[in-house]
Coordinates of C-alpha atoms and ligand atoms in Angstrom, one line a residue:
M1 CA -17.9 -9.6 -22.7
A2 CA -14.9 -9.5 -23.6
N3 CA -13.1 -7.0 -25.4
E4 CA -16.1 -5.0 -26.1
A5 CA -14.9 -1.9 -27.1
I6 CA -16.2 1.1 -24.9
H7 CA -16.1 4.8 -25.0
L8 CA -15.3 6.2 -21.8
T9 CA -16.9 9.4 -21.2
G10 CA -17.5 12.1 -18.1
K11 CA -15.3 13.3 -16.1
L12 CA -11.6 12.0 -16.7
R13 CA -9.6 12.0 -13.7
G14 CA -5.5 12.6 -14.5
T15 CA -5.3 13.7 -17.4
S16 CA -7.3 16.7 -19.7
Q17 CA -8.2 13.8 -22.4
T18 CA -12.4 14.6 -22.3
E19 CA -13.2 11.0 -24.2
A20 CA -10.8 6.9 -24.7
W21 CA -12.0 4.0 -25.9
I22 CA -11.0 0.8 -24.8
D23 CA -10.6 -1.7 -27.5
R24 CA -9.4 -5.4 -27.2
G25 CA -8.4 -4.6 -23.7
R26 CA -6.4 -2.1 -24.6
L27 CA -6.6 2.5 -23.9
T28 CA -6.5 4.1 -27.5
F29 CA -7.6 7.9 -28.0
T30 CA -8.9 7.2 -31.0
P31 CA -12.0 6.8 -31.7
I32 CA -13.7 3.5 -32.5
P33 CA -17.1 4.2 -34.3
G34 CA -20.5 2.2 -32.6
A35 CA -18.7 1.1 -29.4
R36 CA -20.6 1.1 -26.6
D37 CA -20.5 5.0 -24.3
V38 CA -19.5 4.7 -20.7
C39 CA -19.9 7.4 -18.8
G40 CA -19.0 8.7 -15.8
W41 CA -15.9 10.1 -12.9
I42 CA -13.6 7.6 -14.6
Y43 CA -10.2 6.8 -12.6
P44 CA -7.5 4.5 -13.2
G45 CA -7.7 1.3 -11.9
L46 CA -7.2 2.3 -7.5
V47 CA -4.2 0.5 -6.2
D48 CA -4.0 -0.9 -3.3
A49 CA 0.3 -0.1 -2.2
H50 CA -0.4 -2.2 1.4
A51 CA -1.9 -5.5 1.3
H52 CA -2.5 -9.0 2.0
P53 CA -3.8 -11.1 0.2
G54 CA -1.5 -13.9 0.4
V55 CA -1.0 -13.2 4.6
S56 CA -2.1 -16.1 6.9
H57 CA -2.3 -15.2 10.3
D58 CA -0.8 -19.4 11.7
E59 CA 1.8 -21.5 9.8
I60 CA -0.9 -22.9 7.9
P61 CA -0.1 -21.0 4.8
V62 CA -3.9 -19.2 3.0
S63 CA -5.2 -21.1 0.5
D64 CA -5.8 -20.5 -3.3
D65 CA -9.5 -20.0 -2.6
E66 CA -9.0 -17.2 -0.3
V67 CA -6.6 -15.8 -1.8
I68 CA -9.0 -15.4 -4.7
R69 CA -11.7 -14.6 -2.8
R70 CA -10.1 -11.9 -1.5
L71 CA -8.9 -10.1 -4.9
A72 CA -12.1 -10.7 -6.1
V73 CA -13.4 -8.2 -3.1
M74 CA -10.3 -6.2 -4.0
A75 CA -11.9 -5.7 -7.5
S76 CA -15.4 -5.1 -6.6
Q77 CA -13.9 -2.4 -4.9
G78 CA -12.5 -0.7 -8.2
V79 CA -8.5 -2.2 -6.8
T80 CA -7.0 -3.1 -10.0
T81 CA -4.0 -3.5 -8.9
A82 CA -2.6 -4.6 -5.5
R83 CA 0.7 -4.4 -4.4
E84 CA 1.1 -7.2 -1.7
M85 CA 3.5 -7.0 1.2
G86 CA 5.3 -9.7 2.5
A87 CA 2.9 -12.6 2.5
Q88 CA 4.5 -16.2 2.8
R89 CA 3.3 -17.2 -0.9
D90 CA 3.3 -16.0 -4.1
V91 CA -0.3 -15.3 -5.3
S92 CA 0.3 -13.5 -8.8
H93 CA -0.6 -16.0 -10.7
L94 CA -3.5 -16.6 -8.7
A95 CA -4.6 -12.8 -10.3
Q96 CA -7.1 -14.6 -13.1
T97 CA -8.8 -12.6 -15.4
G98 CA -11.6 -10.5 -13.7
R99 CA -9.0 -10.5 -11.1
T100 CA -7.2 -7.6 -8.9
K101 CA -3.6 -8.0 -10.3
V102 CA -0.7 -8.2 -7.9
I103 CA 2.7 -6.6 -7.5
R104 CA 4.5 -9.0 -5.3
S105 CA 7.1 -7.5 -2.4
G106 CA 8.7 -11.2 -1.1
R107 CA 8.0 -12.3 2.3
H108 CA 8.1 -9.6 5.8
I109 CA 12.1 -9.4 6.3
A110 CA 12.7 -9.2 10.3
R111 CA 14.5 -10.1 13.2
F112 CA 14.3 -12.9 15.9
K113 CA 11.2 -12.7 18.3
R114 CA 11.2 -8.6 17.0
Y115 CA 7.7 -8.9 14.4
I116 CA 4.5 -10.8 14.5
R117 CA 4.9 -14.5 14.6
H118 CA 4.5 -16.5 11.4
L119 CA 4.1 -14.0 9.2
P120 CA 8.7 -12.9 8.4
V121 CA 11.6 -14.9 7.6
D122 CA 13.5 -14.0 10.4
V123 CA 17.0 -12.9 10.4
E124 CA 19.9 -11.7 12.6
P125 CA 21.7 -8.5 10.9
A126 CA 25.0 -10.2 9.1
D127 CA 22.0 -11.6 7.1
L128 CA 20.1 -8.8 6.6
P129 CA 21.7 -8.3 2.6
R130 CA 22.0 -11.5 2.0
E131 CA 17.9 -12.2 2.2
A132 CA 17.4 -8.6 0.8
A133 CA 18.7 -10.3 -2.1
R134 CA 16.9 -13.1 -1.6
Q135 CA 14.0 -11.6 -1.8
A136 CA 14.4 -9.3 -3.9
R137 CA 14.5 -12.6 -6.8
R138 CA 11.2 -13.8 -5.4
G139 CA 8.8 -10.7 -6.3
D140 CA 8.1 -8.1 -8.8
G141 CA 10.4 -5.4 -8.0
W142 CA 10.1 -4.8 -4.2
I143 CA 11.1 -6.1 -1.4
K144 CA 9.5 -5.6 2.4
I145 CA 12.2 -5.1 5.3
V146 CA 10.0 -4.9 9.0
G147 CA 12.2 -1.4 10.7
D148 CA 10.9 -0.8 13.6
W149 CA 8.9 -3.2 16.1
I150 CA 8.4 -3.3 19.9
D151 CA 11.2 -4.4 22.0
R152 CA 10.5 -6.2 24.8
S153 CA 13.1 -7.6 26.5
D154 CA 13.2 -4.6 28.7
G155 CA 10.7 -4.2 31.2
S156 CA 8.1 -2.2 31.6
C157 CA 10.5 0.2 29.9
S158 CA 10.7 -2.2 27.0
D159 CA 10.2 0.4 24.0
L160 CA 9.6 0.8 19.5
R161 CA 13.3 0.3 18.4
P162 CA 14.7 0.0 15.1
L163 CA 15.3 -3.8 14.7
W164 CA 18.6 -3.4 12.5
P165 CA 21.9 -1.3 12.7
R166 CA 22.6 1.5 10.2
P167 CA 25.2 -0.2 8.2
A168 CA 23.5 -3.2 7.8
L169 CA 20.3 -1.4 6.3
I170 CA 22.4 0.6 4.2
E171 CA 24.2 -2.7 2.8
A172 CA 20.2 -4.2 2.3
V173 CA 19.5 -1.6 0.7
R174 CA 21.8 -2.2 -2.0
A175 CA 21.6 -5.7 -1.9
A176 CA 18.4 -5.2 -3.3
H177 CA 19.3 -2.3 -6.1
D178 CA 21.5 -4.5 -7.2
E179 CA 19.2 -7.3 -8.0
G180 CA 16.9 -4.8 -9.3
A181 CA 14.2 -4.3 -6.7
R182 CA 12.6 -1.4 -4.4
V183 CA 12.6 -1.5 -1.1
A184 CA 9.9 -0.9 1.1
V185 CA 10.2 0.1 5.8
H186 CA 7.8 -0.9 7.6
T187 CA 8.1 2.0 10.3
F188 CA 6.4 3.5 13.4
A189 CA 8.8 4.9 15.5
T190 CA 11.1 8.1 14.9
E191 CA 14.6 7.1 15.8
T192 CA 14.1 4.0 12.4
I193 CA 13.5 7.3 10.0
E194 CA 17.2 8.8 9.6
D195 CA 18.7 5.3 8.9
L196 CA 16.4 5.0 5.9
L197 CA 17.0 8.1 4.5
V198 CA 20.7 7.6 5.0
A199 CA 20.5 4.1 3.5
G200 CA 18.4 5.2 0.5
V201 CA 14.8 2.9 0.6
D202 CA 12.6 3.8 -1.7
C203 CA 9.1 3.0 0.6
I204 CA 8.7 4.2 3.9
E205 CA 5.0 2.3 5.3
H206 CA 2.9 4.4 8.0
G207 CA 5.7 6.5 8.9
T208 CA 4.2 8.1 12.0
G209 CA 7.2 9.0 13.5
M210 CA 8.3 11.0 10.9
T211 CA 9.0 15.1 11.2
W212 CA 8.4 17.9 9.1
E213 CA 12.2 18.0 8.9
H214 CA 11.6 13.7 7.7
M215 CA 8.9 14.4 5.9
R216 CA 10.8 17.1 3.7
E217 CA 13.7 14.9 3.5
A218 CA 12.2 12.0 1.8
S219 CA 10.0 14.6 -0.4
S220 CA 13.2 15.7 -2.1
R221 CA 14.3 12.2 -2.5
G222 CA 11.4 11.2 -4.1
I223 CA 10.2 8.7 -1.0
L224 CA 7.3 7.1 -1.1
I225 CA 5.2 7.3 1.5
D226 CA 1.9 5.0 2.6
P227 CA 0.4 6.3 5.6
T228 CA -2.2 3.4 6.0
V229 CA -4.6 5.5 7.3
R230 CA -7.0 2.8 9.1
Q231 CA -4.6 1.3 10.4
I232 CA -3.2 4.0 12.5
S233 CA -6.9 4.7 13.7
T234 CA -5.7 1.1 15.6
F235 CA -3.0 1.9 17.5
P236 CA -5.8 3.1 20.6
Q237 CA -6.4 -0.7 20.3
I238 CA -2.9 -1.4 20.3
A239 CA -2.0 0.5 23.7
A240 CA -4.6 -0.8 25.4
Q241 CA -3.2 -4.8 25.2
A242 CA -0.1 -3.0 25.9
T243 CA -0.2 -3.9 29.7
K244 CA 3.0 -4.6 30.6
Y245 CA 4.8 -1.8 28.7
P246 CA 3.9 1.8 29.3
V247 CA 7.1 3.6 27.9
Y248 CA 5.4 1.6 24.6
R249 CA 1.9 2.5 25.6
T250 CA 2.1 6.3 26.0
R251 CA 4.2 6.9 22.4
M252 CA 1.5 4.7 20.6
L253 CA -1.3 6.4 22.0
A254 CA 1.2 9.9 21.4
M255 CA 1.0 8.8 17.5
Y256 CA -2.7 8.3 17.7
E257 CA -3.4 11.6 19.2
R258 CA -1.2 13.4 16.5
Q259 CA -2.4 11.7 13.3
R260 CA -5.1 14.7 11.9
E261 CA -2.2 16.8 12.2
H262 CA 1.0 14.0 11.0
L263 CA -1.8 13.9 7.7
A264 CA -1.9 17.3 7.0
M265 CA 2.0 17.7 7.6
L266 CA 2.7 14.8 4.9
V267 CA 0.6 16.5 2.4
E268 CA 1.7 20.2 3.3
A269 CA 5.6 18.2 2.6
G270 CA 4.5 17.9 -0.7
S271 CA 5.3 13.8 0.0
H272 CA 4.7 10.9 -2.7
L273 CA 1.8 9.5 -1.3
L274 CA 0.0 6.0 -1.8
M275 CA -2.6 5.3 -0.3
G276 CA -2.9 1.5 1.0
S277 CA -5.4 -0.6 3.3
D278 CA -3.1 -2.9 4.9
S279 CA -5.8 -5.3 5.2
N280 CA -6.1 -8.8 4.5
E281 CA -9.0 -11.4 4.9
D282 CA -10.6 -7.9 6.2
V283 CA -10.6 -6.6 2.9
A284 CA -14.2 -6.3 3.1
D285 CA -14.7 -3.6 5.6
K286 CA -10.9 -2.8 5.4
G287 CA -10.2 -2.2 2.7
M288 CA -9.1 0.6 0.1
P289 CA -13.1 1.9 0.5
A290 CA -12.6 1.8 4.3
E291 CA -9.3 3.3 3.6
L292 CA -9.6 6.7 1.3
I293 CA -13.2 7.6 3.5
L294 CA -11.0 7.4 6.8
A295 CA -8.0 9.4 4.8
V296 CA -10.7 12.2 3.8
A297 CA -12.0 12.4 7.6
M298 CA -8.8 13.0 8.8
G299 CA -8.7 15.6 6.8
M300 CA -6.5 14.7 3.8
P301 CA -8.1 16.5 0.6
P302 CA -10.1 14.3 -1.3
S303 CA -8.8 15.3 -4.4
R304 CA -4.5 14.0 -3.2
V305 CA -6.5 10.5 -1.2
M306 CA -7.9 9.8 -4.8
A307 CA -4.4 10.7 -7.2
G308 CA -2.9 8.7 -4.6
A309 CA -5.1 6.0 -4.6
S310 CA -5.7 5.8 -9.4
Y311 CA -3.3 7.9 -11.2
S312 CA -0.7 9.2 -9.1
G313 CA -0.1 6.9 -7.5
R314 CA 0.3 4.5 -10.2
R315 CA 2.8 6.9 -11.7
L316 CA 4.7 6.4 -8.6
L317 CA 5.0 2.5 -8.8
G318 CA 5.4 2.2 -12.5
L319 CA 1.8 1.7 -13.9
P320 CA 0.1 3.0 -16.5
S321 CA -2.8 5.4 -16.4
W322 CA -3.9 7.3 -19.3
E323 CA -1.2 6.4 -21.8
E324 CA -2.3 4.8 -25.2
G325 CA -2.1 1.7 -25.7
A326 CA -2.0 0.8 -22.4
S327 CA -3.7 -2.6 -20.5
A328 CA -7.3 -0.1 -19.5
D329 CA -8.1 -0.2 -16.1
F330 CA -10.0 1.9 -15.0
V331 CA -12.7 2.5 -12.7
V332 CA -15.9 4.7 -13.1
Y333 CA -18.6 6.2 -10.2
N334 CA -22.7 7.8 -10.7
A335 CA -20.7 11.0 -8.8
D336 CA -17.7 12.3 -8.4
P337 CA -15.8 10.7 -5.2
E338 CA -14.1 14.1 -4.6
E339 CA -17.0 15.5 -3.4
N340 CA -18.7 13.0 -2.0
I341 CA -16.3 10.0 -0.7
E342 CA -18.9 7.6 0.2
E343 CA -18.6 7.2 -3.9
V344 CA -16.2 5.2 -3.4
T345 CA -17.8 2.4 -2.1
R346 CA -19.5 1.6 -4.7
P347 CA -18.2 1.6 -8.3
G348 CA -20.2 2.1 -10.8
T349 CA -17.8 -0.5 -13.4
V350 CA -14.3 -1.9 -12.9
F351 CA -12.5 -2.6 -15.9
I352 CA -9.7 -4.8 -15.8
D353 CA -8.1 -5.7 -18.9
G354 CA -11.4 -3.6 -20.2
I355 CA -13.2 -7.1 -19.1
A356 CA -16.5 -5.1 -17.5
V357 CA -15.5 -6.9 -14.1
K358 CA -18.9 -9.0 -12.4
F359 CA -19.6 -8.0 -9.1
Ligands
ZN1 ZN1 0.5 -4.7 6.2

């Protein structure tokens, strides 16, 4: 029922409060007599920090109906906000009542023949700053740059290589910041990271090539890291297809084999971790529940995983959690997901703007 008063009790995660109320879609700590009790393990709504509800893999943009389907699936998974990292079209107006809210990043920015076809806007380095500014004006405070990808111009020696010379990156980050946007960069390769740190990017996506020193540096600079655990687990499939590129293949497999150790280092380095599924039309199987379960299976502490997916990830992205008056986006579990991470597959109730999502 719309705008029903709710009394939240049980274990409220990410706050020292023991109870809270939802009043006309907003969070309050002022008791509301007669409010309906909702009890359980309650988290501020999950944020999928790397999602693609608006991405199409061919020239035809994804339809409104398909975007709405993806957002409804995400909402049923307890994801109340998705950071859309690079869609061809603006989908935020489709995030209406009962669906996951969308933070847009503008479109992927890549270089000609250096990323997945149909996905990015392709520019040469001289045009990167101008495009960064243009995409910044089209997003909700983020832009998305592809930092490295396989360079197939080197025959059997082809390998992952940075897309951009350092000066272009520096200028692009400055241009985005001047427009008030933060910069997220896709990267797998170690060689890319130093440039990203020098350029002052705000979020490193995947980050498989980061060394311990890179992690410490990113941590001290407040750079967000979105390790996309499930995406990295597909590296063996990517490698298996790269039959013509043995150097690249070896590197992708080595990063896959190091994944568990790499995640442990990220945690140890005090990284500012976001959780992101990198899912698109496959969100029902490969959305946030799959990401969180795999992260725990790969050794990440469940408390860090849930904090990154909920209140601490929200704070890093500038979203409210337990602040009085905040819009009431919550997910309620019937058992503790930090005891059994499988609980994330079956939220009891999901509230978006104080309204229980139907699923
Ligand atoms: Zn992605």
